[in-house]
PDB file of C-alpha atoms in Angstrom:
ATOM      1  CA  MET A 263     -62.826 -55.085 -53.214  1.00 33.00           C
ATOM      2  CA  ASN A 264     -63.994 -58.579 -52.224  1.00 35.00           C
ATOM      3  CA  SER A 265     -67.622 -58.841 -53.287  1.00 32.00           C
ATOM      4  CA  THR A 266     -68.410 -61.118 -50.314  1.00 33.00           C
ATOM      5  CA  ILE A 267     -67.654 -58.338 -47.827  1.00 33.00           C
ATOM      6  CA  GLN A 268     -70.706 -56.286 -46.885  1.00 39.00           C
ATOM      7  CA  SER A 269     -70.667 -52.775 -45.506  1.00 47.00           C
ATOM      8  CA  PRO A 270     -72.766 -52.272 -42.360  1.00 62.00           C
ATOM      9  CA  SER A 271     -75.405 -50.297 -44.264  1.00 56.00           C
ATOM     10  CA  SER A 272     -75.947 -53.179 -46.732  1.00 54.00           C
ATOM     11  CA  LEU A 273     -76.777 -55.686 -44.010  1.00 58.00           C
ATOM     12  CA  PRO A 274     -80.309 -56.464 -42.797  1.00 59.00           C
ATOM     13  CA  HIS A 275     -81.221 -54.237 -39.839  1.00 63.00           C
ATOM     14  CA  GLU A 276     -80.988 -57.068 -37.313  1.00 65.00           C
ATOM     15  CA  GLN A 277     -77.410 -57.807 -38.457  1.00 79.00           C
ATOM     16  CA  GLN A 278     -76.159 -54.230 -38.551  1.00 94.00           C
ATOM     17  CA  PRO A 279     -73.717 -53.313 -35.779  1.00 98.00           C
ATOM     18  CA  VAL A 280     -75.299 -51.339 -32.969  1.00 98.00           C
ATOM     19  CA  ALA A 281     -73.983 -48.187 -31.315  1.00 99.00           C
ATOM     20  CA  TRP A 282     -75.491 -47.339 -27.918  1.00 99.00           C
ATOM     21  CA  ILE A 283     -75.094 -43.687 -26.941  1.00 99.00           C
ATOM     22  CA  ALA A 284     -75.959 -42.594 -23.392  1.00 99.00           C
ATOM     23  CA  GLY A 285     -76.308 -38.897 -22.662  1.00 97.00           C
ATOM     24  CA  VAL A 286     -78.371 -37.738 -25.627  1.00 96.00           C
ATOM     25  CA  GLY A 287     -80.194 -34.476 -25.028  1.00 91.00           C
ATOM     26  CA  ALA A 288     -80.095 -31.368 -27.191  1.00 89.00           C
ATOM     27  CA  SER A 289     -80.314 -31.787 -30.952  1.00 90.00           C
ATOM     28  CA  ALA A 290     -77.170 -29.666 -31.326  1.00 87.00           C
ATOM     29  CA  GLY A 291     -75.355 -31.529 -28.547  1.00 93.00           C
ATOM     30  CA  LEU A 292     -72.515 -34.023 -28.648  1.00 96.00           C
ATOM     31  CA  GLY A 293     -74.619 -37.122 -27.976  1.00 97.00           C
ATOM     32  CA  ALA A 294     -76.831 -36.382 -30.962  1.00 97.00           C
ATOM     33  CA  ALA A 295     -73.793 -35.662 -33.149  1.00 98.00           C
ATOM     34  CA  VAL A 296     -72.212 -39.003 -32.231  1.00 98.00           C
ATOM     35  CA  ALA A 297     -75.481 -40.792 -32.978  1.00 99.00           C
ATOM     36  CA  ARG A 298     -75.684 -39.135 -36.392  1.00 98.00           C
ATOM     37  CA  ARG A 299     -72.088 -40.030 -37.252  1.00 99.00           C
ATOM     38  CA  PHE A 300     -72.476 -43.698 -36.394  1.00 99.00           C
ATOM     39  CA  SER A 301     -75.793 -43.828 -38.229  1.00 99.00           C
ATOM     40  CA  GLU A 302     -74.129 -42.336 -41.309  1.00 98.00           C
ATOM     41  CA  GLY A 303     -71.567 -45.131 -41.027  1.00 98.00           C
ATOM     42  CA  GLY A 304     -74.265 -47.798 -41.269  1.00 98.00           C
ATOM     43  CA  PHE A 305     -74.878 -48.494 -37.586  1.00 98.00           C
ATOM     44  CA  THR A 306     -78.198 -49.012 -35.897  1.00 98.00           C
ATOM     45  CA  VAL A 307     -78.148 -46.419 -33.117  1.00 99.00           C
ATOM     46  CA  ALA A 308     -79.772 -46.691 -29.696  1.00 99.00           C
ATOM     47  CA  LEU A 309     -80.203 -43.318 -27.999  1.00 99.00           C
ATOM     48  CA  THR A 310     -80.524 -42.950 -24.237  1.00 98.00           C
ATOM     49  CA  GLY A 311     -81.299 -39.774 -22.320  1.00 97.00           C
ATOM     50  CA  ARG A 312     -83.510 -38.638 -19.465  1.00 95.00           C
ATOM     51  CA  THR A 313     -86.039 -36.691 -21.555  1.00 96.00           C
ATOM     52  CA  ALA A 314     -88.100 -39.006 -23.737  1.00 97.00           C
ATOM     53  CA  GLU A 315     -89.350 -36.242 -26.039  1.00 97.00           C
ATOM     54  CA  ARG A 316     -85.843 -35.015 -26.857  1.00 96.00           C
ATOM     55  CA  VAL A 317     -84.467 -38.498 -27.419  1.00 98.00           C
ATOM     56  CA  GLU A 318     -87.358 -39.460 -29.682  1.00 98.00           C
ATOM     57  CA  SER A 319     -87.017 -36.214 -31.639  1.00 98.00           C
ATOM     58  CA  ILE A 320     -83.368 -36.949 -32.442  1.00 98.00           C
ATOM     59  CA  ALA A 321     -84.152 -40.579 -33.286  1.00 98.00           C
ATOM     60  CA  ALA A 322     -86.922 -39.421 -35.633  1.00 98.00           C
ATOM     61  CA  GLU A 323     -84.519 -36.996 -37.319  1.00 98.00           C
ATOM     62  CA  ILE A 324     -82.035 -39.827 -37.938  1.00 98.00           C
ATOM     63  CA  ARG A 325     -84.772 -42.083 -39.298  1.00 99.00           C
ATOM     64  CA  ALA A 326     -85.938 -39.296 -41.620  1.00 99.00           C
ATOM     65  CA  ALA A 327     -82.391 -39.169 -43.000  1.00 98.00           C
ATOM     66  CA  GLY A 328     -82.549 -42.891 -43.790  1.00 98.00           C
ATOM     67  CA  GLY A 329     -80.944 -44.291 -40.644  1.00 98.00           C
ATOM     68  CA  VAL A 330     -82.120 -46.849 -38.115  1.00 98.00           C
ATOM     69  CA  ALA A 331     -82.529 -45.223 -34.708  1.00 99.00           C
ATOM     70  CA  HIS A 332     -84.273 -46.233 -31.499  1.00 98.00           C
ATOM     71  CA  ALA A 333     -85.142 -43.914 -28.615  1.00 98.00           C
ATOM     72  CA  LEU A 334     -84.503 -45.633 -25.275  1.00 98.00           C
ATOM     73  CA  ALA A 335     -85.148 -42.974 -22.656  1.00 98.00           C
ATOM     74  CA  GLY A 336     -84.242 -43.650 -19.042  1.00 98.00           C
ATOM     75  CA  ASP A 337     -82.129 -42.808 -16.019  1.00 97.00           C
ATOM     76  CA  ILE A 338     -78.635 -44.179 -16.633  1.00 97.00           C
ATOM     77  CA  SER A 339     -77.854 -44.015 -12.895  1.00 98.00           C
ATOM     78  CA  ASN A 340     -80.649 -46.462 -12.010  1.00 98.00           C
ATOM     79  CA  GLU A 341     -79.452 -50.072 -12.033  1.00 98.00           C
ATOM     80  CA  ALA A 342     -82.812 -51.640 -12.890  1.00 98.00           C
ATOM     81  CA  THR A 343     -83.427 -49.127 -15.675  1.00 98.00           C
ATOM     82  CA  VAL A 344     -79.994 -49.725 -17.209  1.00 99.00           C
ATOM     83  CA  GLY A 345     -80.658 -53.466 -17.175  1.00 98.00           C
ATOM     84  CA  GLU A 346     -83.934 -52.959 -19.023  1.00 98.00           C
ATOM     85  CA  LEU A 347     -82.303 -50.635 -21.550  1.00 98.00           C
ATOM     86  CA  ALA A 348     -79.493 -53.122 -22.167  1.00 98.00           C
ATOM     87  CA  ASP A 349     -82.023 -55.894 -22.829  1.00 98.00           C
ATOM     88  CA  ARG A 350     -83.685 -53.699 -25.437  1.00 98.00           C
ATOM     89  CA  VAL A 351     -80.319 -52.886 -27.014  1.00 98.00           C
ATOM     90  CA  ARG A 352     -79.554 -56.608 -27.277  1.00 97.00           C
ATOM     91  CA  GLU A 353     -82.707 -57.087 -29.363  1.00 97.00           C
ATOM     92  CA  LEU A 354     -81.467 -54.579 -31.951  1.00 98.00           C
ATOM     93  CA  GLY A 355     -78.373 -56.508 -33.070  1.00 97.00           C
ATOM     94  CA  PRO A 356     -74.711 -56.991 -32.118  1.00 98.00           C
ATOM     95  CA  LEU A 357     -73.472 -54.164 -29.885  1.00 98.00           C
ATOM     96  CA  THR A 358     -70.027 -53.053 -31.041  1.00 98.00           C
ATOM     97  CA  ALA A 359     -69.851 -49.410 -29.896  1.00 99.00           C
ATOM     98  CA  ALA A 360     -70.928 -47.939 -26.563  1.00 99.00           C
ATOM     99  CA  ILE A 361     -70.483 -44.242 -25.836  1.00 99.00           C
ATOM    100  CA  PHE A 362     -71.010 -42.733 -22.380  1.00 99.00           C
ATOM    101  CA  ASN A 363     -71.689 -39.022 -22.719  1.00 98.00           C
ATOM    102  CA  ALA A 364     -73.792 -38.341 -19.610  1.00 96.00           C
ATOM    103  CA  GLY A 365     -73.042 -35.735 -16.955  1.00 88.00           C
ATOM    104  CA  GLY A 366     -73.314 -31.973 -16.831  1.00 79.00           C
ATOM    105  CA  ALA A 367     -70.936 -29.293 -15.606  1.00 77.00           C
ATOM    106  CA  SER A 368     -72.498 -28.598 -12.193  1.00 82.00           C
ATOM    107  CA  ARG A 369     -71.201 -25.299 -10.858  1.00 90.00           C
ATOM    108  CA  ALA A 370     -71.150 -23.999  -7.264  1.00 95.00           C
ATOM    109  CA  PRO A 371     -68.593 -22.690  -4.751  1.00 96.00           C
ATOM    110  CA  THR A 372     -67.591 -25.484  -2.386  1.00 97.00           C
ATOM    111  CA  LEU A 373     -69.135 -23.905   0.727  1.00 98.00           C
ATOM    112  CA  GLU A 374     -72.406 -23.406  -1.128  1.00 97.00           C
ATOM    113  CA  LEU A 375     -72.436 -26.862  -2.726  1.00 97.00           C
ATOM    114  CA  SER A 376     -75.075 -29.104  -1.181  1.00 97.00           C
ATOM    115  CA  ALA A 377     -74.414 -32.749  -0.474  1.00 97.00           C
ATOM    116  CA  ALA A 378     -77.419 -33.588  -2.645  1.00 97.00           C
ATOM    117  CA  ASN A 379     -75.981 -31.764  -5.661  1.00 96.00           C
ATOM    118  CA  PHE A 380     -72.551 -33.309  -5.131  1.00 96.00           C
ATOM    119  CA  GLU A 381     -74.132 -36.749  -4.935  1.00 97.00           C
ATOM    120  CA  GLN A 382     -76.207 -36.120  -8.052  1.00 96.00           C
ATOM    121  CA  ALA A 383     -73.085 -35.267 -10.050  1.00 96.00           C
ATOM    122  CA  TRP A 384     -71.498 -38.490  -8.803  1.00 97.00           C
ATOM    123  CA  ARG A 385     -74.582 -40.597  -9.509  1.00 97.00           C
ATOM    124  CA  THR A 386     -74.889 -39.398 -13.094  1.00 96.00           C
ATOM    125  CA  GLY A 387     -71.229 -39.205 -14.038  1.00 97.00           C
ATOM    126  CA  VAL A 388     -69.688 -42.063 -12.053  1.00 98.00           C
ATOM    127  CA  LEU A 389     -72.356 -44.545 -10.979  1.00 98.00           C
ATOM    128  CA  GLY A 390     -74.055 -44.054 -14.334  1.00 98.00           C
ATOM    129  CA  GLY A 391     -70.752 -44.625 -16.105  1.00 99.00           C
ATOM    130  CA  PHE A 392     -70.162 -47.823 -14.147  1.00 99.00           C
ATOM    131  CA  LEU A 393     -73.652 -49.236 -14.712  1.00 99.00           C
ATOM    132  CA  PHE A 394     -73.560 -48.368 -18.416  1.00 99.00           C
ATOM    133  CA  SER A 395     -70.095 -49.903 -18.800  1.00 99.00           C
ATOM    134  CA  GLN A 396     -71.073 -53.093 -17.033  1.00 99.00           C
ATOM    135  CA  ALA A 397     -74.166 -53.559 -19.188  1.00 99.00           C
ATOM    136  CA  ALA A 398     -72.421 -52.602 -22.438  1.00 99.00           C
ATOM    137  CA  LEU A 399     -69.369 -54.781 -21.818  1.00 99.00           C
ATOM    138  CA  ARG A 400     -71.520 -57.857 -21.247  1.00 98.00           C
ATOM    139  CA  ARG A 401     -73.090 -57.380 -24.653  1.00 98.00           C
ATOM    140  CA  ILE A 402     -69.900 -56.436 -26.490  1.00 98.00           C
ATOM    141  CA  LEU A 403     -68.120 -59.513 -25.140  1.00 98.00           C
ATOM    142  CA  ASN A 404     -70.978 -61.653 -26.466  1.00 96.00           C
ATOM    143  CA  ASN A 405     -71.609 -59.919 -29.794  1.00 96.00           C
ATOM    144  CA  GLY A 406     -70.285 -62.817 -31.851  1.00 94.00           C
ATOM    145  CA  LEU A 407     -67.154 -61.012 -33.055  1.00 91.00           C
ATOM    146  CA  ASN A 408     -63.697 -62.479 -32.638  1.00 87.00           C
ATOM    147  CA  ALA A 409     -61.320 -60.655 -30.296  1.00 86.00           C
ATOM    148  CA  ALA A 410     -58.642 -61.246 -32.948  1.00 83.00           C
ATOM    149  CA  CYS A 411     -60.485 -58.952 -35.389  1.00 90.00           C
ATOM    150  CA  SER A 412     -58.188 -56.115 -36.519  1.00 93.00           C
ATOM    151  CA  THR A 413     -60.242 -53.566 -34.581  1.00 93.00           C
ATOM    152  CA  GLY A 414     -61.259 -55.902 -31.752  1.00 93.00           C
ATOM    153  CA  ARG A 415     -64.743 -56.875 -30.610  1.00 96.00           C
ATOM    154  CA  GLY A 416     -65.881 -53.309 -30.078  1.00 98.00           C
ATOM    155  CA  SER A 417     -65.302 -50.045 -28.285  1.00 99.00           C
ATOM    156  CA  LEU A 418     -66.369 -48.346 -25.062  1.00 99.00           C
ATOM    157  CA  LEU A 419     -65.811 -44.588 -25.195  1.00 99.00           C
ATOM    158  CA  PHE A 420     -66.167 -42.033 -22.393  1.00 99.00           C
ATOM    159  CA  THR A 421     -66.663 -38.293 -22.761  1.00 98.00           C
ATOM    160  CA  GLY A 422     -64.354 -36.617 -20.262  1.00 98.00           C
ATOM    161  CA  ALA A 423     -63.246 -33.077 -19.515  1.00 97.00           C
ATOM    162  CA  THR A 424     -60.205 -31.082 -18.480  1.00 96.00           C
ATOM    163  CA  ALA A 425     -61.612 -31.254 -14.940  1.00 96.00           C
ATOM    164  CA  ALA A 426     -60.679 -34.944 -14.925  1.00 97.00           C
ATOM    165  CA  LEU A 427     -57.016 -33.878 -14.953  1.00 96.00           C
ATOM    166  CA  ARG A 428     -57.108 -30.804 -12.739  1.00 95.00           C
ATOM    167  CA  GLY A 429     -59.921 -29.517 -10.592  1.00 96.00           C
ATOM    168  CA  LYS A 430     -60.632 -25.854 -10.028  1.00 95.00           C
ATOM    169  CA  PRO A 431     -63.383 -23.791  -8.409  1.00 96.00           C
ATOM    170  CA  PRO A 432     -66.330 -23.594  -8.660  1.00 96.00           C
ATOM    171  CA  PHE A 433     -66.478 -27.103 -10.139  1.00 95.00           C
ATOM    172  CA  ALA A 434     -65.764 -29.356  -7.133  1.00 97.00           C
ATOM    173  CA  ALA A 435     -68.597 -31.785  -7.898  1.00 97.00           C
ATOM    174  CA  PHE A 436     -67.923 -31.861 -11.631  1.00 96.00           C
ATOM    175  CA  ALA A 437     -64.167 -32.320 -11.211  1.00 97.00           C
ATOM    176  CA  ALA A 438     -64.583 -35.131  -8.685  1.00 97.00           C
ATOM    177  CA  SER A 439     -66.995 -37.020 -10.926  1.00 98.00           C
ATOM    178  CA  LYS A 440     -64.899 -36.577 -14.075  1.00 98.00           C
ATOM    179  CA  ALA A 441     -61.695 -37.668 -12.326  1.00 98.00           C
ATOM    180  CA  ALA A 442     -63.453 -40.809 -11.120  1.00 98.00           C
ATOM    181  CA  LEU A 443     -64.805 -41.527 -14.601  1.00 98.00           C
ATOM    182  CA  ARG A 444     -61.312 -41.206 -16.057  1.00 99.00           C
ATOM    183  CA  SER A 445     -59.961 -43.675 -13.505  1.00 99.00           C
ATOM    184  CA  LEU A 446     -62.801 -46.068 -14.324  1.00 99.00           C
ATOM    185  CA  SER A 447     -61.913 -45.892 -18.024  1.00 99.00           C
ATOM    186  CA  GLN A 448     -58.274 -46.728 -17.264  1.00 99.00           C
ATOM    187  CA  THR A 449     -59.293 -49.693 -15.132  1.00 99.00           C
ATOM    188  CA  LEU A 450     -61.612 -51.053 -17.811  1.00 99.00           C
ATOM    189  CA  ALA A 451     -59.016 -50.534 -20.542  1.00 99.00           C
ATOM    190  CA  ARG A 452     -56.533 -52.662 -18.623  1.00 99.00           C
ATOM    191  CA  GLU A 453     -59.123 -55.283 -17.730  1.00 99.00           C
ATOM    192  CA  PHE A 454     -60.795 -55.752 -21.101  1.00 98.00           C
ATOM    193  CA  GLY A 455     -58.228 -54.692 -23.693  1.00 98.00           C
ATOM    194  CA  SER A 456     -56.837 -58.205 -23.994  1.00 97.00           C
ATOM    195  CA  GLU A 457     -60.385 -59.442 -24.620  1.00 97.00           C
ATOM    196  CA  GLY A 458     -60.687 -57.227 -27.673  1.00 97.00           C
ATOM    197  CA  VAL A 459     -62.530 -54.240 -26.214  1.00 98.00           C
ATOM    198  CA  HIS A 460     -61.087 -50.811 -26.976  1.00 98.00           C
ATOM    199  CA  VAL A 461     -61.762 -48.535 -23.992  1.00 99.00           C
ATOM    200  CA  ALA A 462     -60.918 -44.862 -24.497  1.00 99.00           C
ATOM    201  CA  HIS A 463     -61.387 -41.628 -22.555  1.00 99.00           C
ATOM    202  CA  ILE A 464     -61.774 -38.394 -24.494  1.00 99.00           C
ATOM    203  CA  VAL A 465     -60.777 -35.168 -22.736  1.00 98.00           C
ATOM    204  CA  ILE A 466     -62.895 -32.299 -24.037  1.00 97.00           C
ATOM    205  CA  ASP A 467     -60.644 -29.312 -23.355  1.00 96.00           C
ATOM    206  CA  GLY A 468     -62.830 -26.366 -24.262  1.00 93.00           C
ATOM    207  CA  GLY A 469     -66.427 -25.354 -24.737  1.00 93.00           C
ATOM    208  CA  ILE A 470     -68.668 -27.203 -27.178  1.00 94.00           C
ATOM    209  CA  ASP A 471     -70.557 -24.931 -29.545  1.00 92.00           C
ATOM    210  CA  GLY A 472     -74.086 -26.058 -28.837  1.00 80.00           C
ATOM    211  CA  GLU A 473     -77.455 -25.171 -27.421  1.00 76.00           C
ATOM    212  CA  ARG A 474     -76.403 -25.402 -23.770  1.00 80.00           C
ATOM    213  CA  LEU A 475     -73.402 -23.072 -24.049  1.00 84.00           C
ATOM    214  CA  ARG A 476     -75.178 -20.593 -26.311  1.00 81.00           C
ATOM    215  CA  GLN A 477     -77.969 -20.242 -23.756  1.00 81.00           C
ATOM    216  CA  SER A 478     -75.840 -20.176 -20.601  1.00 78.00           C
ATOM    217  CA  ALA A 479     -72.828 -18.176 -21.817  1.00 83.00           C
ATOM    218  CA  PRO A 480     -73.595 -16.246 -25.027  1.00 87.00           C
ATOM    219  CA  GLN A 481     -70.745 -13.810 -24.363  1.00 84.00           C
ATOM    220  CA  ARG A 482     -68.262 -16.685 -24.227  1.00 86.00           C
ATOM    221  CA  VAL A 483     -69.518 -17.926 -27.573  1.00 85.00           C
ATOM    222  CA  GLN A 484     -69.133 -14.482 -29.115  1.00 86.00           C
ATOM    223  CA  HIS A 485     -65.675 -13.980 -27.615  1.00 87.00           C
ATOM    224  CA  ALA A 486     -64.457 -17.363 -28.905  1.00 88.00           C
ATOM    225  CA  GLY A 487     -64.907 -16.300 -32.526  1.00 88.00           C
ATOM    226  CA  ASP A 488     -64.651 -18.590 -35.541  1.00 87.00           C
ATOM    227  CA  ASP A 489     -63.691 -22.149 -34.572  1.00 91.00           C
ATOM    228  CA  GLY A 490     -62.835 -21.011 -31.051  1.00 93.00           C
ATOM    229  CA  LEU A 491     -65.240 -23.605 -29.683  1.00 96.00           C
ATOM    230  CA  LEU A 492     -65.304 -27.332 -30.339  1.00 97.00           C
ATOM    231  CA  GLN A 493     -67.786 -28.366 -33.015  1.00 96.00           C
ATOM    232  CA  ALA A 494     -69.881 -31.354 -31.964  1.00 96.00           C
ATOM    233  CA  SER A 495     -69.645 -32.916 -35.425  1.00 97.00           C
ATOM    234  CA  ALA A 496     -65.833 -32.691 -35.354  1.00 98.00           C
ATOM    235  CA  ILE A 497     -65.714 -34.394 -31.944  1.00 98.00           C
ATOM    236  CA  ALA A 498     -68.071 -37.090 -33.224  1.00 99.00           C
ATOM    237  CA  GLU A 499     -65.698 -37.741 -36.128  1.00 99.00           C
ATOM    238  CA  SER A 500     -62.901 -38.400 -33.617  1.00 99.00           C
ATOM    239  CA  TYR A 501     -65.127 -40.903 -31.787  1.00 99.00           C
ATOM    240  CA  TRP A 502     -65.788 -42.636 -35.101  1.00 99.00           C
ATOM    241  CA  GLN A 503     -62.059 -42.836 -35.824  1.00 99.00           C
ATOM    242  CA  LEU A 504     -61.306 -44.189 -32.340  1.00 99.00           C
ATOM    243  CA  HIS A 505     -63.831 -46.956 -32.867  1.00 98.00           C
ATOM    244  CA  HIS A 506     -62.058 -48.002 -36.066  1.00 98.00           C
ATOM    245  CA  GLN A 507     -58.470 -47.947 -34.793  1.00 98.00           C
ATOM    246  CA  HIS A 508     -56.380 -51.042 -35.450  1.00 97.00           C
ATOM    247  CA  ARG A 509     -55.852 -52.999 -32.247  1.00 97.00           C
ATOM    248  CA  SER A 510     -52.068 -52.740 -32.627  1.00 97.00           C
ATOM    249  CA  ALA A 511     -52.306 -48.976 -32.023  1.00 98.00           C
ATOM    250  CA  TRP A 512     -55.229 -48.198 -29.743  1.00 98.00           C
ATOM    251  CA  THR A 513     -55.561 -44.794 -28.106  1.00 99.00           C
ATOM    252  CA  GLN A 514     -56.571 -44.937 -24.439  1.00 99.00           C
ATOM    253  CA  GLU A 515     -56.834 -41.186 -23.918  1.00 99.00           C
ATOM    254  CA  LEU A 516     -57.391 -38.477 -26.490  1.00 99.00           C
ATOM    255  CA  ASP A 517     -57.559 -34.765 -25.730  1.00 98.00           C
ATOM    256  CA  LEU A 518     -59.438 -32.459 -28.073  1.00 98.00           C
ATOM    257  CA  ARG A 519     -59.359 -28.666 -28.022  1.00 97.00           C
ATOM    258  CA  PRO A 520     -59.879 -25.738 -30.413  1.00 97.00           C
ATOM    259  CA  PHE A 521     -56.749 -24.349 -32.036  1.00 95.00           C
ATOM    260  CA  LYS A 522     -57.152 -21.142 -30.000  1.00 91.00           C
ATOM    261  CA  GLU A 523     -57.428 -22.846 -26.610  1.00 91.00           C
ATOM    262  CA  THR A 524     -54.502 -22.272 -24.246  1.00 89.00           C
ATOM    263  CA  PHE A 525     -53.187 -25.313 -22.401  1.00 89.00           C
TER     264      PHE A 525
END
């Protein structure tokens, strides 16, 4: 190994690559798992979520494990807030990975779905995705890395769902927002791929074994059995691998599901 090459973890904190993860909530959730994986890989991680206490708790956990983590709580669907968050991210070092994981599975029959709830799903999952992408791309494109690098300048990854491919009741709001987010990812991939930014959309086809599902659908968790649900840490590993793909063979869309899931 060339002794002049430094791993991310051996660099001073201000020179370490930065991963910005939006949609960090539960400690056992996907956002937290992605943050842990990138921290383990030597990244400074910036964590964004609506609830300051939860975000800070996860950041503190990562710091206790020896990582560098910053809690940047805020509403990702608010343009001014996203701008402020992006300015804080810029101060941490060169942004090379941005992961959009925001948006929940809102559930209601169409005739009972309020316009306010439909709009909220859109604001979080689509407008939030756009604002986050815009802010992240500006920093990735100016992170000092050469687009000719084997892995490119950086990556922009979106957490999607099966609903992005086919909608079904009672998930009208969720399906509409996820389909729009998928289309946004395709647009950005075509627009910024040649500039060295790897944009990928990850279809999560199945339930994630975490706090939210265990509280809302304990019977589903029990019925799934061993490895019948997606493990957040396993999904996070796929995000890590996507970020490191060689630019000659980038994945634009990846679908992940448990081995038991029918499709």
